[in-house]
Amino acid sequence: MRIYYPNNFNYLINIESWGGIMASRKEYLQFILEQLSDLEEITYRAMMGEFIIYYRGKIVGGIYDDRLLVKPVKSAISYMRTPSYELPVPKVRKKK
């Protein structure tokens, strides 16, 4: 289990991954939405090839490169045995 925590965001825990660095597939989104189907008010928004997941209108995570990442709030982290933090996207090097 991986947690994504960029320097300037409060983001995200990797719950599930289908691997690879690429834009996320709609099939993976549908798989995750099926897993969350017991929750009411789950919505999503496509954003630059990825998907942001909302619960009751608030961002709770996203799908990046076919990985479900959950926002690392105390309540989410308390369900994890050994979370680790990572970035949702690779770091981009600045031009010199």
Coordinates of C-alpha atoms in Angstrom, one line a residue:
M1 CA 0.0 0.0 0.0
R2 CA 1.5 3.4 -1.0
I3 CA 0.5 6.9 0.1
Y4 CA 1.1 9.7 -2.3
Y5 CA 2.0 13.0 -0.6
P6 CA 3.3 15.8 -2.8
N7 CA 5.0 18.7 -1.2
N8 CA 2.3 21.2 -2.0
F9 CA -0.9 18.9 -1.7
N10 CA -2.4 16.8 1.0
Y11 CA -2.7 13.7 -1.2
L12 CA -2.9 10.3 -1.6
I13 CA -2.8 6.7 -0.6
N14 CA -2.4 4.0 -3.3
I15 CA -5.0 1.3 -2.6
E16 CA -5.0 -0.6 -5.9
S17 CA -2.8 -0.6 -9.0
W18 CA -3.1 -2.0 -12.4
G19 CA 0.5 -0.8 -13.1
G20 CA 2.3 1.3 -15.7
I21 CA 2.8 5.0 -16.2
M22 CA 0.0 6.1 -18.6
A23 CA -3.3 7.8 -18.6
S24 CA -5.8 6.0 -16.6
R25 CA -8.3 3.7 -18.4
K26 CA -12.0 4.1 -18.2
E27 CA -12.3 0.4 -17.5
Y28 CA -10.2 0.8 -14.3
L29 CA -12.4 3.7 -13.2
Q30 CA -15.5 1.6 -13.7
F31 CA -13.9 -1.2 -11.6
I32 CA -13.2 1.2 -8.8
L33 CA -16.7 2.8 -9.0
E34 CA -18.1 -0.7 -8.7
Q35 CA -16.1 -1.4 -5.6
L36 CA -17.4 1.9 -4.1
S37 CA -21.0 1.3 -5.2
D38 CA -22.2 0.8 -1.6
L39 CA -21.4 4.4 -0.9
E40 CA -23.9 7.0 -1.9
E41 CA -22.9 10.3 -3.6
I42 CA -19.6 9.0 -5.2
T43 CA -18.8 11.0 -8.3
Y44 CA -15.8 11.6 -10.5
R45 CA -14.4 14.1 -12.9
A46 CA -11.9 13.5 -15.7
M47 CA -8.9 15.7 -15.5
M48 CA -5.9 15.5 -18.0
G49 CA -6.2 11.8 -18.6
E50 CA -6.8 10.9 -14.9
F51 CA -9.9 10.9 -12.7
I52 CA -10.7 12.8 -9.4
I53 CA -13.0 10.9 -7.0
Y54 CA -15.5 12.8 -4.9
Y55 CA -17.6 11.7 -2.0
R56 CA -20.4 14.0 -1.0
G57 CA -18.9 16.7 -3.1
K58 CA -15.4 16.6 -1.5
I59 CA -12.2 15.2 -3.1
V60 CA -11.3 11.9 -1.4
G61 CA -8.8 10.7 -3.9
G62 CA -8.1 10.0 -7.6
I63 CA -7.0 7.5 -10.2
Y64 CA -3.6 8.2 -11.6
D65 CA -1.9 5.8 -14.0
D66 CA -4.5 3.2 -13.2
R67 CA -3.8 3.5 -9.4
L68 CA -6.5 4.4 -6.9
L69 CA -4.9 7.0 -4.6
V70 CA -6.7 8.1 -1.4
K71 CA -6.3 11.4 0.3
P72 CA -4.2 10.8 3.5
V73 CA -6.5 12.1 6.2
K74 CA -6.4 10.5 9.7
S75 CA -9.6 8.5 9.2
A76 CA -8.2 6.9 5.9
I77 CA -4.7 6.3 7.3
S78 CA -6.2 4.5 10.4
Y79 CA -7.4 1.7 8.1
M80 CA -3.9 1.1 6.7
R81 CA -1.4 -1.2 8.3
T82 CA 1.8 0.2 6.7
P83 CA 1.1 3.1 4.3
S84 CA 3.9 4.7 2.4
Y85 CA 3.9 8.1 0.7
E86 CA 4.6 8.8 -3.0
L87 CA 3.8 11.4 -5.6
P88 CA 0.7 10.8 -7.9
V89 CA 2.8 11.8 -11.0
P90 CA 6.6 11.6 -11.5
K91 CA 8.5 14.7 -10.6
V92 CA 9.4 16.9 -13.5
R93 CA 12.9 18.2 -13.7
K94 CA 13.3 21.9 -14.1
K95 CA 15.2 23.2 -17.2
K96 CA 18.5 24.8 -16.3

